[in-house]
mmCIF file of C-alpha atoms and ligand atoms in Angstrom:
data_model
loop_
_atom_site.group_PDB
_atom_site.id
_atom_site.type_symbol
_atom_site.label_atom_id
_atom_site.label_comp_id
_atom_site.label_asym_id
_atom_site.label_seq_id
_atom_site.Cartn_x
_atom_site.Cartn_y
_atom_site.Cartn_z
ATOM 1 C CA UNK A 32 70.788 -34.632 -69.773
ATOM 2 C CA UNK A 33 67.806 -32.374 -70.242
ATOM 3 C CA UNK A 34 66.697 -33.346 -73.693
ATOM 4 C CA UNK A 35 66.453 -36.124 -76.176
ATOM 5 C CA UNK A 36 67.858 -35.710 -79.655
ATOM 6 C CA UNK A 37 65.939 -37.829 -82.149
ATOM 7 C CA UNK A 38 67.426 -38.647 -85.547
ATOM 8 C CA UNK A 39 65.173 -36.056 -87.162
ATOM 9 C CA UNK A 40 63.728 -33.042 -85.356
ATOM 10 C CA UNK A 41 59.940 -32.851 -85.217
ATOM 11 C CA UNK A 42 58.683 -30.420 -87.844
ATOM 12 C CA UNK A 43 56.315 -28.989 -85.195
ATOM 13 C CA UNK A 44 59.237 -27.302 -83.449
ATOM 14 C CA UNK A 45 59.960 -25.060 -86.456
ATOM 15 C CA UNK A 46 59.038 -21.398 -86.833
ATOM 16 C CA UNK A 47 58.951 -19.272 -90.010
ATOM 17 C CA UNK A 48 62.413 -17.965 -89.023
ATOM 18 C CA UNK A 49 64.104 -21.309 -88.366
ATOM 19 C CA UNK A 50 62.534 -22.906 -91.406
ATOM 20 C CA UNK A 51 63.443 -20.006 -93.717
ATOM 21 C CA UNK A 52 67.050 -20.190 -92.480
ATOM 22 C CA UNK A 53 67.246 -23.878 -93.324
ATOM 23 C CA UNK A 54 65.628 -23.297 -96.702
ATOM 24 C CA UNK A 55 68.029 -20.509 -97.568
ATOM 25 C CA UNK A 56 70.969 -22.815 -96.757
ATOM 26 C CA UNK A 57 69.474 -25.125 -99.390
ATOM 27 C CA UNK A 58 69.079 -22.285 -101.857
ATOM 28 C CA UNK A 59 65.270 -22.421 -101.668
ATOM 29 C CA UNK A 60 63.305 -19.145 -101.435
ATOM 30 C CA UNK A 61 62.186 -18.023 -97.967
ATOM 31 C CA UNK A 62 58.507 -17.830 -98.984
ATOM 32 C CA UNK A 63 58.441 -21.626 -99.068
ATOM 33 C CA UNK A 64 58.582 -21.587 -95.255
ATOM 34 C CA UNK A 65 55.164 -19.932 -95.127
ATOM 35 C CA UNK A 66 53.749 -22.428 -97.618
ATOM 36 C CA UNK A 67 55.067 -25.378 -95.624
ATOM 37 C CA UNK A 68 53.699 -24.095 -92.314
ATOM 38 C CA UNK A 69 50.380 -23.362 -93.975
ATOM 39 C CA UNK A 70 50.163 -26.964 -95.108
ATOM 40 C CA UNK A 71 50.983 -28.207 -91.639
ATOM 41 C CA UNK A 72 48.775 -25.972 -89.489
ATOM 42 C CA UNK A 73 45.982 -24.700 -91.738
ATOM 43 C CA UNK A 74 45.498 -27.618 -94.060
ATOM 44 C CA UNK A 75 46.701 -30.207 -91.530
ATOM 45 C CA UNK A 76 48.841 -32.124 -94.019
ATOM 46 C CA UNK A 77 50.282 -35.198 -92.325
ATOM 47 C CA UNK A 78 53.245 -35.589 -94.679
ATOM 48 C CA UNK A 79 55.158 -33.549 -97.287
ATOM 49 C CA UNK A 80 53.650 -35.728 -100.037
ATOM 50 C CA UNK A 81 50.395 -33.799 -99.703
ATOM 51 C CA UNK A 82 52.096 -30.396 -100.234
ATOM 52 C CA UNK A 83 51.182 -30.137 -103.897
ATOM 53 C CA UNK A 84 52.430 -26.575 -104.512
ATOM 54 C CA UNK A 85 56.008 -27.432 -103.497
ATOM 55 C CA UNK A 86 58.623 -28.709 -105.938
ATOM 56 C CA UNK A 87 59.200 -32.460 -105.687
ATOM 57 C CA UNK A 88 62.814 -32.039 -104.553
ATOM 58 C CA UNK A 89 61.742 -29.789 -101.681
ATOM 59 C CA UNK A 90 59.088 -32.263 -100.592
ATOM 60 C CA UNK A 91 61.708 -34.965 -100.575
ATOM 61 C CA UNK A 92 64.110 -32.836 -98.523
ATOM 62 C CA UNK A 93 61.364 -32.050 -96.015
ATOM 63 C CA UNK A 94 60.638 -35.731 -95.511
ATOM 64 C CA UNK A 95 64.338 -36.423 -94.967
ATOM 65 C CA UNK A 96 65.010 -33.432 -92.742
ATOM 66 C CA UNK A 97 61.995 -33.562 -90.414
ATOM 67 C CA UNK A 98 59.898 -35.969 -88.489
ATOM 68 C CA UNK A 99 56.236 -35.425 -89.382
ATOM 69 C CA UNK A 100 54.928 -37.976 -86.889
ATOM 70 C CA UNK A 101 57.079 -37.716 -83.758
ATOM 71 C CA UNK A 102 54.228 -38.835 -81.521
ATOM 72 C CA UNK A 103 52.428 -41.985 -82.455
ATOM 73 C CA UNK A 104 48.897 -42.256 -81.076
ATOM 74 C CA UNK A 105 48.760 -45.722 -79.583
ATOM 75 C CA UNK A 106 45.429 -45.875 -77.939
ATOM 76 C CA UNK A 107 42.400 -43.768 -77.232
ATOM 77 C CA UNK A 108 40.145 -44.253 -74.338
ATOM 78 C CA UNK A 109 36.857 -42.552 -73.727
ATOM 79 C CA UNK A 110 36.847 -42.574 -69.960
ATOM 80 C CA UNK A 111 33.540 -40.775 -69.531
ATOM 81 C CA UNK A 112 31.209 -38.777 -71.717
ATOM 82 C CA UNK A 113 33.501 -35.778 -71.334
ATOM 83 C CA UNK A 114 37.082 -37.019 -71.475
ATOM 84 C CA UNK A 115 39.141 -38.796 -74.034
ATOM 85 C CA UNK A 116 42.657 -39.868 -73.300
ATOM 86 C CA UNK A 117 45.182 -40.401 -76.009
ATOM 87 C CA UNK A 118 48.265 -42.364 -75.218
ATOM 88 C CA UNK A 119 51.145 -41.173 -77.381
ATOM 89 C CA UNK A 120 54.432 -42.947 -77.940
ATOM 90 C CA UNK A 121 57.456 -40.738 -78.513
ATOM 91 C CA UNK A 122 60.371 -41.740 -80.733
ATOM 92 C CA UNK A 123 62.435 -43.095 -77.835
ATOM 93 C CA UNK A 124 59.530 -45.285 -76.745
ATOM 94 C CA UNK A 125 58.472 -43.021 -73.856
ATOM 95 C CA UNK A 126 54.741 -42.759 -73.352
ATOM 96 C CA UNK A 127 52.796 -39.620 -72.555
ATOM 97 C CA UNK A 128 49.087 -39.115 -72.299
ATOM 98 C CA UNK A 129 47.166 -36.191 -73.668
ATOM 99 C CA UNK A 130 43.616 -35.574 -72.578
ATOM 100 C CA UNK A 131 40.788 -33.997 -74.531
ATOM 101 C CA UNK A 132 38.088 -32.667 -72.242
ATOM 102 C CA UNK A 133 34.813 -31.904 -73.915
ATOM 103 C CA UNK A 134 32.899 -29.781 -71.432
ATOM 104 C CA UNK A 135 29.398 -28.826 -72.497
ATOM 105 C CA UNK A 136 28.597 -25.199 -71.732
ATOM 106 C CA UNK A 137 25.659 -24.780 -69.412
ATOM 107 C CA UNK A 138 22.403 -24.525 -71.282
ATOM 108 C CA UNK A 139 23.773 -24.404 -74.808
ATOM 109 C CA UNK A 140 24.071 -28.084 -75.612
ATOM 110 C CA UNK A 141 26.916 -30.299 -76.692
ATOM 111 C CA UNK A 142 27.292 -28.628 -80.074
ATOM 112 C CA UNK A 143 28.621 -25.576 -78.238
ATOM 113 C CA UNK A 144 30.771 -27.489 -75.836
ATOM 114 C CA UNK A 145 34.324 -26.362 -75.262
ATOM 115 C CA UNK A 146 37.195 -28.633 -76.008
ATOM 116 C CA UNK A 147 40.184 -28.365 -73.733
ATOM 117 C CA UNK A 148 43.396 -30.245 -74.346
ATOM 118 C CA UNK A 149 45.633 -31.154 -71.412
ATOM 119 C CA UNK A 150 49.261 -31.681 -72.422
ATOM 120 C CA UNK A 151 52.329 -33.209 -70.793
ATOM 121 C CA UNK A 152 55.701 -31.459 -70.794
ATOM 122 C CA UNK A 153 58.001 -34.099 -69.335
ATOM 123 C CA UNK A 154 58.286 -37.857 -69.154
ATOM 124 C CA UNK A 155 57.852 -38.364 -65.405
ATOM 125 C CA UNK A 156 58.474 -35.581 -62.908
ATOM 126 C CA UNK A 157 61.338 -34.787 -60.544
ATOM 127 C CA UNK A 158 59.229 -32.814 -58.058
ATOM 128 C CA UNK A 159 57.922 -35.797 -56.141
ATOM 129 C CA UNK A 160 54.700 -34.380 -54.692
ATOM 130 C CA UNK A 161 53.524 -37.033 -52.263
ATOM 131 C CA UNK A 162 50.028 -37.394 -53.732
ATOM 132 C CA UNK A 163 50.976 -37.486 -57.411
ATOM 133 C CA UNK A 164 51.465 -40.488 -59.621
ATOM 134 C CA UNK A 165 53.474 -38.589 -62.224
ATOM 135 C CA UNK A 166 56.391 -38.227 -59.857
ATOM 136 C CA UNK A 167 56.352 -41.796 -58.534
ATOM 137 C CA UNK A 168 58.903 -43.168 -60.951
ATOM 138 C CA UNK A 169 60.973 -39.995 -61.085
ATOM 139 C CA UNK A 170 61.938 -37.865 -64.036
ATOM 140 C CA UNK A 171 63.068 -39.324 -67.334
ATOM 141 C CA UNK A 172 63.389 -36.407 -69.726
ATOM 142 C CA UNK A 173 61.986 -33.144 -71.000
ATOM 143 C CA UNK A 174 59.749 -33.064 -74.035
ATOM 144 C CA UNK A 175 61.031 -30.927 -76.895
ATOM 145 C CA UNK A 176 58.925 -28.017 -78.137
ATOM 146 C CA UNK A 177 58.114 -30.045 -81.254
ATOM 147 C CA UNK A 178 56.907 -32.980 -79.168
ATOM 148 C CA UNK A 179 54.660 -30.696 -77.099
ATOM 149 C CA UNK A 180 53.103 -29.127 -80.208
ATOM 150 C CA UNK A 181 52.826 -32.552 -81.853
ATOM 151 C CA UNK A 182 50.770 -33.771 -78.878
ATOM 152 C CA UNK A 183 48.281 -31.020 -79.637
ATOM 153 C CA UNK A 184 48.197 -31.824 -83.340
ATOM 154 C CA UNK A 185 47.378 -35.440 -82.545
ATOM 155 C CA UNK A 186 44.748 -34.299 -80.026
ATOM 156 C CA UNK A 187 43.267 -31.876 -82.560
ATOM 157 C CA UNK A 188 42.760 -34.740 -84.982
ATOM 158 C CA UNK A 189 40.925 -36.651 -82.275
ATOM 159 C CA UNK A 190 38.917 -33.566 -81.261
ATOM 160 C CA UNK A 191 37.652 -33.043 -84.792
ATOM 161 C CA UNK A 192 40.225 -30.441 -85.747
ATOM 162 C CA UNK A 193 39.570 -27.716 -83.201
ATOM 163 C CA UNK A 194 39.954 -26.971 -79.535
ATOM 164 C CA UNK A 195 39.301 -23.878 -77.454
ATOM 165 C CA UNK A 196 41.715 -24.158 -74.561
ATOM 166 C CA UNK A 197 45.045 -25.681 -73.710
ATOM 167 C CA UNK A 198 45.954 -26.531 -70.136
ATOM 168 C CA UNK A 199 49.502 -27.530 -69.353
ATOM 169 C CA UNK A 200 48.564 -29.866 -66.516
ATOM 170 C CA UNK A 201 49.635 -33.259 -67.764
ATOM 171 C CA UNK A 202 52.696 -35.165 -66.694
ATOM 172 C CA UNK A 203 55.664 -33.110 -65.530
ATOM 173 C CA UNK A 204 56.447 -29.698 -64.105
ATOM 174 C CA UNK A 205 56.103 -27.309 -67.070
ATOM 175 C CA UNK A 206 58.264 -24.585 -65.553
ATOM 176 C CA UNK A 207 61.128 -27.062 -65.142
ATOM 177 C CA UNK A 208 61.129 -27.359 -68.940
ATOM 178 C CA UNK A 209 60.754 -23.630 -69.398
ATOM 179 C CA UNK A 210 62.498 -22.964 -72.721
ATOM 180 C CA UNK A 211 60.817 -25.818 -74.577
ATOM 181 C CA UNK A 212 57.470 -24.943 -73.000
ATOM 182 C CA UNK A 213 57.720 -21.311 -74.085
ATOM 183 C CA UNK A 214 58.849 -22.242 -77.593
ATOM 184 C CA UNK A 215 55.861 -24.591 -77.871
ATOM 185 C CA UNK A 216 53.360 -22.079 -76.487
ATOM 186 C CA UNK A 217 54.582 -19.387 -78.883
ATOM 187 C CA UNK A 218 53.859 -21.789 -81.748
ATOM 188 C CA UNK A 219 50.438 -22.642 -80.300
ATOM 189 C CA UNK A 220 49.708 -18.909 -80.041
ATOM 190 C CA UNK A 221 51.170 -17.832 -83.400
ATOM 191 C CA UNK A 222 48.738 -16.836 -86.146
ATOM 192 C CA UNK A 223 50.756 -18.861 -88.681
ATOM 193 C CA UNK A 224 50.299 -21.984 -86.543
ATOM 194 C CA UNK A 225 47.390 -22.750 -84.211
ATOM 195 C CA UNK A 226 46.513 -19.129 -83.418
ATOM 196 C CA UNK A 227 45.162 -19.902 -79.956
ATOM 197 C CA UNK A 228 44.834 -16.753 -77.812
ATOM 198 C CA UNK A 229 47.141 -16.600 -74.793
ATOM 199 C CA UNK A 230 44.207 -16.253 -72.416
ATOM 200 C CA UNK A 231 43.083 -19.687 -73.607
ATOM 201 C CA UNK A 232 46.351 -21.209 -72.474
ATOM 202 C CA UNK A 233 46.903 -22.062 -68.795
ATOM 203 C CA UNK A 234 50.181 -23.236 -67.346
ATOM 204 C CA UNK A 235 50.024 -25.070 -64.029
ATOM 205 C CA UNK A 236 53.006 -25.098 -61.694
ATOM 206 C CA UNK A 237 53.797 -26.555 -58.313
ATOM 207 C CA UNK A 238 55.577 -23.278 -57.516
ATOM 208 C CA UNK A 239 58.941 -22.851 -59.250
ATOM 209 C CA UNK A 240 59.406 -19.255 -58.133
ATOM 210 C CA UNK A 241 62.196 -17.990 -60.470
ATOM 211 C CA UNK A 242 60.305 -19.305 -63.474
ATOM 212 C CA UNK A 243 57.002 -17.785 -62.318
ATOM 213 C CA UNK A 244 58.850 -14.472 -62.241
ATOM 214 C CA UNK A 245 60.336 -15.150 -65.688
ATOM 215 C CA UNK A 246 56.893 -16.030 -67.063
ATOM 216 C CA UNK A 247 55.527 -12.801 -65.592
ATOM 217 C CA UNK A 248 57.944 -10.895 -67.842
ATOM 218 C CA UNK A 249 56.970 -12.773 -71.006
ATOM 219 C CA UNK A 250 54.869 -10.696 -73.363
ATOM 220 C CA UNK A 251 52.945 -13.857 -74.311
ATOM 221 C CA UNK A 252 50.569 -13.408 -71.355
ATOM 222 C CA UNK A 253 49.362 -16.945 -70.690
ATOM 223 C CA UNK A 254 47.288 -17.736 -67.616
ATOM 224 C CA UNK A 255 48.848 -19.240 -64.524
ATOM 225 C CA UNK A 256 47.478 -21.851 -62.160
ATOM 226 C CA UNK A 257 49.434 -22.511 -58.994
ATOM 227 C CA UNK A 258 49.141 -25.899 -57.315
ATOM 228 C CA UNK A 259 49.012 -24.709 -53.726
ATOM 229 C CA UNK A 260 47.516 -27.735 -51.945
ATOM 230 C CA UNK A 261 48.501 -26.372 -48.556
ATOM 231 C CA UNK A 262 47.794 -22.923 -47.108
ATOM 232 C CA UNK A 263 50.656 -23.026 -44.598
ATOM 233 C CA UNK A 264 54.306 -24.064 -44.926
ATOM 234 C CA UNK A 265 53.703 -26.780 -42.375
ATOM 235 C CA UNK A 266 51.117 -28.527 -44.584
ATOM 236 C CA UNK A 267 52.893 -27.808 -47.871
ATOM 237 C CA UNK A 268 56.188 -29.149 -46.513
ATOM 238 C CA UNK A 269 54.512 -32.450 -45.744
ATOM 239 C CA UNK A 270 53.227 -33.057 -49.250
ATOM 240 C CA UNK A 271 55.279 -30.939 -51.659
ATOM 241 C CA UNK A 272 59.093 -31.087 -51.465
ATOM 242 C CA UNK A 273 59.270 -27.977 -53.696
ATOM 243 C CA UNK A 274 58.061 -25.954 -50.704
ATOM 244 C CA UNK A 275 61.401 -26.356 -48.959
ATOM 245 C CA UNK A 276 63.119 -24.478 -51.765
ATOM 246 C CA UNK A 277 60.305 -22.071 -52.455
ATOM 247 C CA UNK A 278 58.224 -21.663 -49.293
ATOM 248 C CA UNK A 279 55.080 -19.537 -49.191
ATOM 249 C CA UNK A 280 56.980 -16.366 -48.278
ATOM 250 C CA UNK A 281 58.721 -16.652 -51.667
ATOM 251 C CA UNK A 282 55.895 -18.221 -53.683
ATOM 252 C CA UNK A 283 53.111 -15.795 -52.778
ATOM 253 C CA UNK A 284 54.999 -12.595 -53.700
ATOM 254 C CA UNK A 285 55.912 -14.234 -57.034
ATOM 255 C CA UNK A 286 52.207 -14.980 -57.615
ATOM 256 C CA UNK A 287 51.375 -11.356 -56.781
ATOM 257 C CA UNK A 288 53.990 -10.143 -59.271
ATOM 258 C CA UNK A 289 52.555 -12.384 -61.975
ATOM 259 C CA UNK A 290 49.012 -11.202 -61.296
ATOM 260 C CA UNK A 291 49.991 -7.533 -61.325
ATOM 261 C CA UNK A 292 51.955 -7.849 -64.583
ATOM 262 C CA UNK A 293 49.099 -9.465 -66.462
ATOM 263 C CA UNK A 294 46.088 -8.078 -64.689
ATOM 264 C CA UNK A 295 44.499 -11.489 -64.844
ATOM 265 C CA UNK A 296 43.061 -13.614 -62.117
ATOM 266 C CA UNK A 297 45.322 -16.428 -61.005
ATOM 267 C CA UNK A 298 43.937 -19.807 -60.155
ATOM 268 C CA UNK A 299 45.004 -21.546 -56.980
ATOM 269 C CA UNK A 300 44.558 -25.277 -57.237
ATOM 270 C CA UNK A 301 43.913 -27.050 -53.985
ATOM 271 C CA UNK A 302 43.572 -30.813 -53.885
ATOM 272 C CA UNK A 303 41.522 -31.768 -50.849
ATOM 273 C CA UNK A 304 43.158 -34.628 -48.966
ATOM 274 C CA UNK A 305 41.472 -36.057 -45.874
ATOM 275 C CA UNK A 306 43.239 -35.210 -42.605
ATOM 276 C CA UNK A 307 46.031 -33.379 -44.424
ATOM 277 C CA UNK A 308 44.680 -30.070 -45.676
ATOM 278 C CA UNK A 309 40.892 -30.195 -45.291
ATOM 279 C CA UNK A 310 40.528 -28.433 -41.919
ATOM 280 C CA UNK A 311 38.716 -25.159 -41.415
ATOM 281 C CA UNK A 312 42.006 -23.564 -40.331
ATOM 282 C CA UNK A 313 43.411 -24.415 -43.761
ATOM 283 C CA UNK A 314 40.288 -22.996 -45.405
ATOM 284 C CA UNK A 315 40.717 -19.759 -43.463
ATOM 285 C CA UNK A 316 44.418 -19.486 -44.309
ATOM 286 C CA UNK A 317 43.649 -20.267 -47.952
ATOM 287 C CA UNK A 318 40.947 -17.603 -47.996
ATOM 288 C CA UNK A 319 43.461 -15.022 -46.722
ATOM 289 C CA UNK A 320 45.917 -15.960 -49.458
ATOM 290 C CA UNK A 321 43.291 -15.968 -52.215
ATOM 291 C CA UNK A 322 41.881 -12.610 -51.152
ATOM 292 C CA UNK A 323 45.281 -10.964 -51.104
ATOM 293 C CA UNK A 324 46.038 -12.308 -54.567
ATOM 294 C CA UNK A 325 42.490 -11.816 -55.932
ATOM 295 C CA UNK A 326 42.791 -15.427 -57.030
ATOM 296 C CA UNK A 327 40.159 -17.993 -57.882
ATOM 297 C CA UNK A 328 40.354 -21.225 -55.902
ATOM 298 C CA UNK A 329 39.754 -24.525 -57.629
ATOM 299 C CA UNK A 330 39.123 -27.274 -55.082
ATOM 300 C CA UNK A 331 39.781 -30.764 -56.393
ATOM 301 C CA UNK A 332 38.895 -33.826 -54.302
ATOM 302 C CA UNK A 333 42.103 -35.885 -54.479
ATOM 303 C CA UNK A 334 42.176 -39.070 -56.486
ATOM 304 C CA UNK A 335 43.315 -42.236 -54.851
ATOM 305 C CA UNK A 336 46.663 -43.351 -56.262
ATOM 306 C CA UNK A 337 47.657 -46.974 -55.961
ATOM 307 C CA UNK A 338 50.414 -47.355 -53.403
ATOM 308 C CA UNK A 339 49.753 -43.945 -51.787
ATOM 309 C CA UNK A 340 47.767 -43.563 -48.563
ATOM 310 C CA UNK A 341 45.791 -40.399 -49.348
ATOM 311 C CA UNK A 342 42.026 -40.277 -49.408
ATOM 312 C CA UNK A 343 39.530 -37.634 -50.421
ATOM 313 C CA UNK A 344 37.423 -36.090 -47.642
ATOM 314 C CA UNK A 345 33.702 -36.838 -47.470
ATOM 315 C CA UNK A 346 31.466 -34.751 -49.712
ATOM 316 C CA UNK A 347 30.114 -32.950 -46.639
ATOM 317 C CA UNK A 348 33.593 -31.989 -45.569
ATOM 318 C CA UNK A 349 34.461 -30.829 -49.092
ATOM 319 C CA UNK A 350 31.382 -28.637 -49.089
ATOM 320 C CA UNK A 351 32.197 -27.212 -45.647
ATOM 321 C CA UNK A 352 35.581 -26.229 -46.954
ATOM 322 C CA UNK A 353 34.026 -24.575 -50.003
ATOM 323 C CA UNK A 354 31.496 -22.718 -47.858
ATOM 324 C CA UNK A 355 34.249 -21.458 -45.572
ATOM 325 C CA UNK A 356 35.965 -19.906 -48.592
ATOM 326 C CA UNK A 357 32.776 -18.406 -49.963
ATOM 327 C CA UNK A 358 31.860 -17.002 -46.554
ATOM 328 C CA UNK A 359 35.087 -15.026 -46.831
ATOM 329 C CA UNK A 360 34.101 -13.729 -50.278
ATOM 330 C CA UNK A 361 36.564 -15.915 -52.152
ATOM 331 C CA UNK A 362 35.712 -16.954 -55.690
ATOM 332 C CA UNK A 363 35.884 -20.749 -55.475
ATOM 333 C CA UNK A 364 34.637 -23.870 -57.182
ATOM 334 C CA UNK A 365 34.596 -27.491 -56.127
ATOM 335 C CA UNK A 366 35.200 -29.880 -58.971
ATOM 336 C CA UNK A 367 32.320 -32.254 -59.303
ATOM 337 C CA UNK A 368 32.670 -35.997 -58.888
ATOM 338 C CA UNK A 369 32.147 -36.376 -62.615
ATOM 339 C CA UNK A 370 35.523 -34.759 -63.218
ATOM 340 C CA UNK A 371 37.387 -37.323 -61.159
ATOM 341 C CA UNK A 372 38.645 -39.195 -64.168
ATOM 342 C CA UNK A 373 39.829 -35.933 -65.690
ATOM 343 C CA UNK A 374 42.002 -35.384 -62.633
ATOM 344 C CA UNK A 375 43.142 -38.934 -62.770
ATOM 345 C CA UNK A 376 44.240 -38.449 -66.320
ATOM 346 C CA UNK A 377 46.055 -35.209 -65.651
ATOM 347 C CA UNK A 378 47.582 -36.068 -62.320
ATOM 348 C CA UNK A 379 48.209 -39.746 -62.641
ATOM 349 C CA UNK A 380 49.568 -40.101 -66.104
ATOM 350 C CA UNK A 381 52.663 -41.994 -65.167
ATOM 351 C CA UNK A 382 50.814 -44.569 -63.125
ATOM 352 C CA UNK A 383 48.295 -45.182 -65.822
ATOM 353 C CA UNK A 384 50.961 -45.254 -68.461
ATOM 354 C CA UNK A 385 52.948 -47.858 -66.603
ATOM 355 C CA UNK A 386 49.881 -49.994 -66.225
ATOM 356 C CA UNK A 387 49.477 -49.779 -69.948
ATOM 357 C CA UNK A 388 52.928 -51.038 -70.747
ATOM 358 C CA UNK A 389 52.476 -54.765 -70.282
ATOM 359 C CA UNK A 390 48.857 -54.812 -71.331
ATOM 360 C CA UNK A 391 47.108 -51.988 -73.106
ATOM 361 C CA UNK A 392 43.659 -52.538 -71.684
ATOM 362 C CA UNK A 393 43.643 -50.506 -68.512
ATOM 363 C CA UNK A 394 43.979 -46.962 -69.838
HETATM 364 N N1 SAH B 239 53.402 -30.061 -62.286
HETATM 365 C C1 SAH B 239 52.358 -29.150 -62.464
HETATM 366 C C2 SAH B 239 51.377 -29.537 -63.555
HETATM 367 C C3 SAH B 239 51.049 -30.989 -63.645
HETATM 368 S S1 SAH B 239 50.197 -31.704 -62.262
HETATM 369 C C4 SAH B 239 51.631 -28.892 -61.153
HETATM 370 O O1 SAH B 239 51.916 -29.585 -60.187
HETATM 371 O O2 SAH B 239 50.830 -27.977 -61.129
HETATM 372 C C5 SAH B 239 48.532 -31.233 -62.695
HETATM 373 C C6 SAH B 239 47.583 -31.199 -61.534
HETATM 374 O O3 SAH B 239 47.230 -32.514 -61.123
HETATM 375 C C7 SAH B 239 48.180 -30.488 -60.351
HETATM 376 O O4 SAH B 239 47.311 -29.525 -59.773
HETATM 377 C C8 SAH B 239 48.393 -31.654 -59.436
HETATM 378 O O5 SAH B 239 48.496 -31.218 -58.148
HETATM 379 C C9 SAH B 239 47.190 -32.526 -59.744
HETATM 380 N N2 SAH B 239 47.266 -33.857 -59.145
HETATM 381 C C10 SAH B 239 48.353 -34.612 -58.944
HETATM 382 N N3 SAH B 239 48.043 -35.724 -58.243
HETATM 383 C C11 SAH B 239 46.712 -35.686 -58.010
HETATM 384 C C12 SAH B 239 45.801 -36.535 -57.307
HETATM 385 N N4 SAH B 239 46.196 -37.665 -56.721
HETATM 386 N N5 SAH B 239 44.510 -36.156 -57.251
HETATM 387 C C13 SAH B 239 44.095 -35.016 -57.834
HETATM 388 N N6 SAH B 239 44.900 -34.166 -58.495
HETATM 389 C C14 SAH B 239 46.206 -34.491 -58.583
HETATM 390 FE FE1 SF4 B 240 55.238 -33.094 -60.608
HETATM 391 FE FE2 SF4 B 240 52.981 -31.597 -60.631
HETATM 392 FE FE3 SF4 B 240 52.943 -34.202 -59.921
HETATM 393 FE FE4 SF4 B 240 54.072 -32.427 -58.300
HETATM 394 S S1 SF4 B 240 51.883 -32.515 -58.882
HETATM 395 S S2 SF4 B 240 54.925 -34.455 -58.854
HETATM 396 S S3 SF4 B 240 55.002 -31.047 -59.758
HETATM 397 S S4 SF4 B 240 53.438 -33.395 -61.928
#
């Protein structure tokens, strides 16, 4: 089973084409599709009742045919001055968390801050990276395109209606839910829906090579972040089971293909884990990889996950690692301590979600 079929499909999975086809089967004119989508995405109507320029019978049909609230926001938690987490319950009771990151731009004040929304694409994850909470309880199901878009609509309400960036870095491996992901991102990008430019959308993957190559051929042109976390097969094999199927000799050429197709800088994510991947040899090997790919390296001190032994290196060691990259002319950043709860939200959704089940006070 790769999907979940709710009684009514979420309206957020529709496009002008699919909606017009359903309307024409009803005998309604195709132009109604545009009106309906305008109500949903431009005027942010939460139910067909608000769609005052539609005939009553059509409004009634819409309410019967589609789910307008497939994701119920259960709880919001402001975990720091910059992050807000929204726990969302899907129709089958599964919980996913969406994060709104409000990052002030240097020197311009909070009123010009950029809002980034981090979305989940699966309930759980089958990839089982050793440091990640999302994979701890395994994979449950893929989110539908409508559920992915609905997460953003709920987040947009929380974020005051607008956001500037979407990062697909929540629970799950996005490229293992490729078709639904792409359908959702096309809606996010479409001028009739959210109209968010592709360069404001980043998909993060642990390295699913065939799908990186497929994404490289998509005209959509979203950004790619690759969770490398090890600069040699030896280190990657220890912490990321995906590396056995797609080792570096397959992953890195796929990254190069993606970068050359889109002419955009890739990001290599590298979680620093004490005694696992924080040596200077790893920094040197990472620098070689990043230079060949012209990639930016984002170093992220790992978050402790309950039940897992990993620890973040000392700040001095983190900075040594960063300096070793910069000394080799690699564009690199080290995520500040302040962002730790952002990582926790994006990388540890499942753990946090499970904690929330019996008692909703620990978000
Ligand atoms: N499956 C995709 C996207 C979701 S994971 C991927 O792996 O890229 C999003 C990010 O959270 C990844 O970079 C992941 O490596 C990171 N992450 C997971 N566990 C973490 C931890 N314990 N500390 C810090 N980041 C973590
Ligand atoms: Fe899945 Fe990404 Fe977590 Fe790995 S890091 S288990 S791919 S969510």
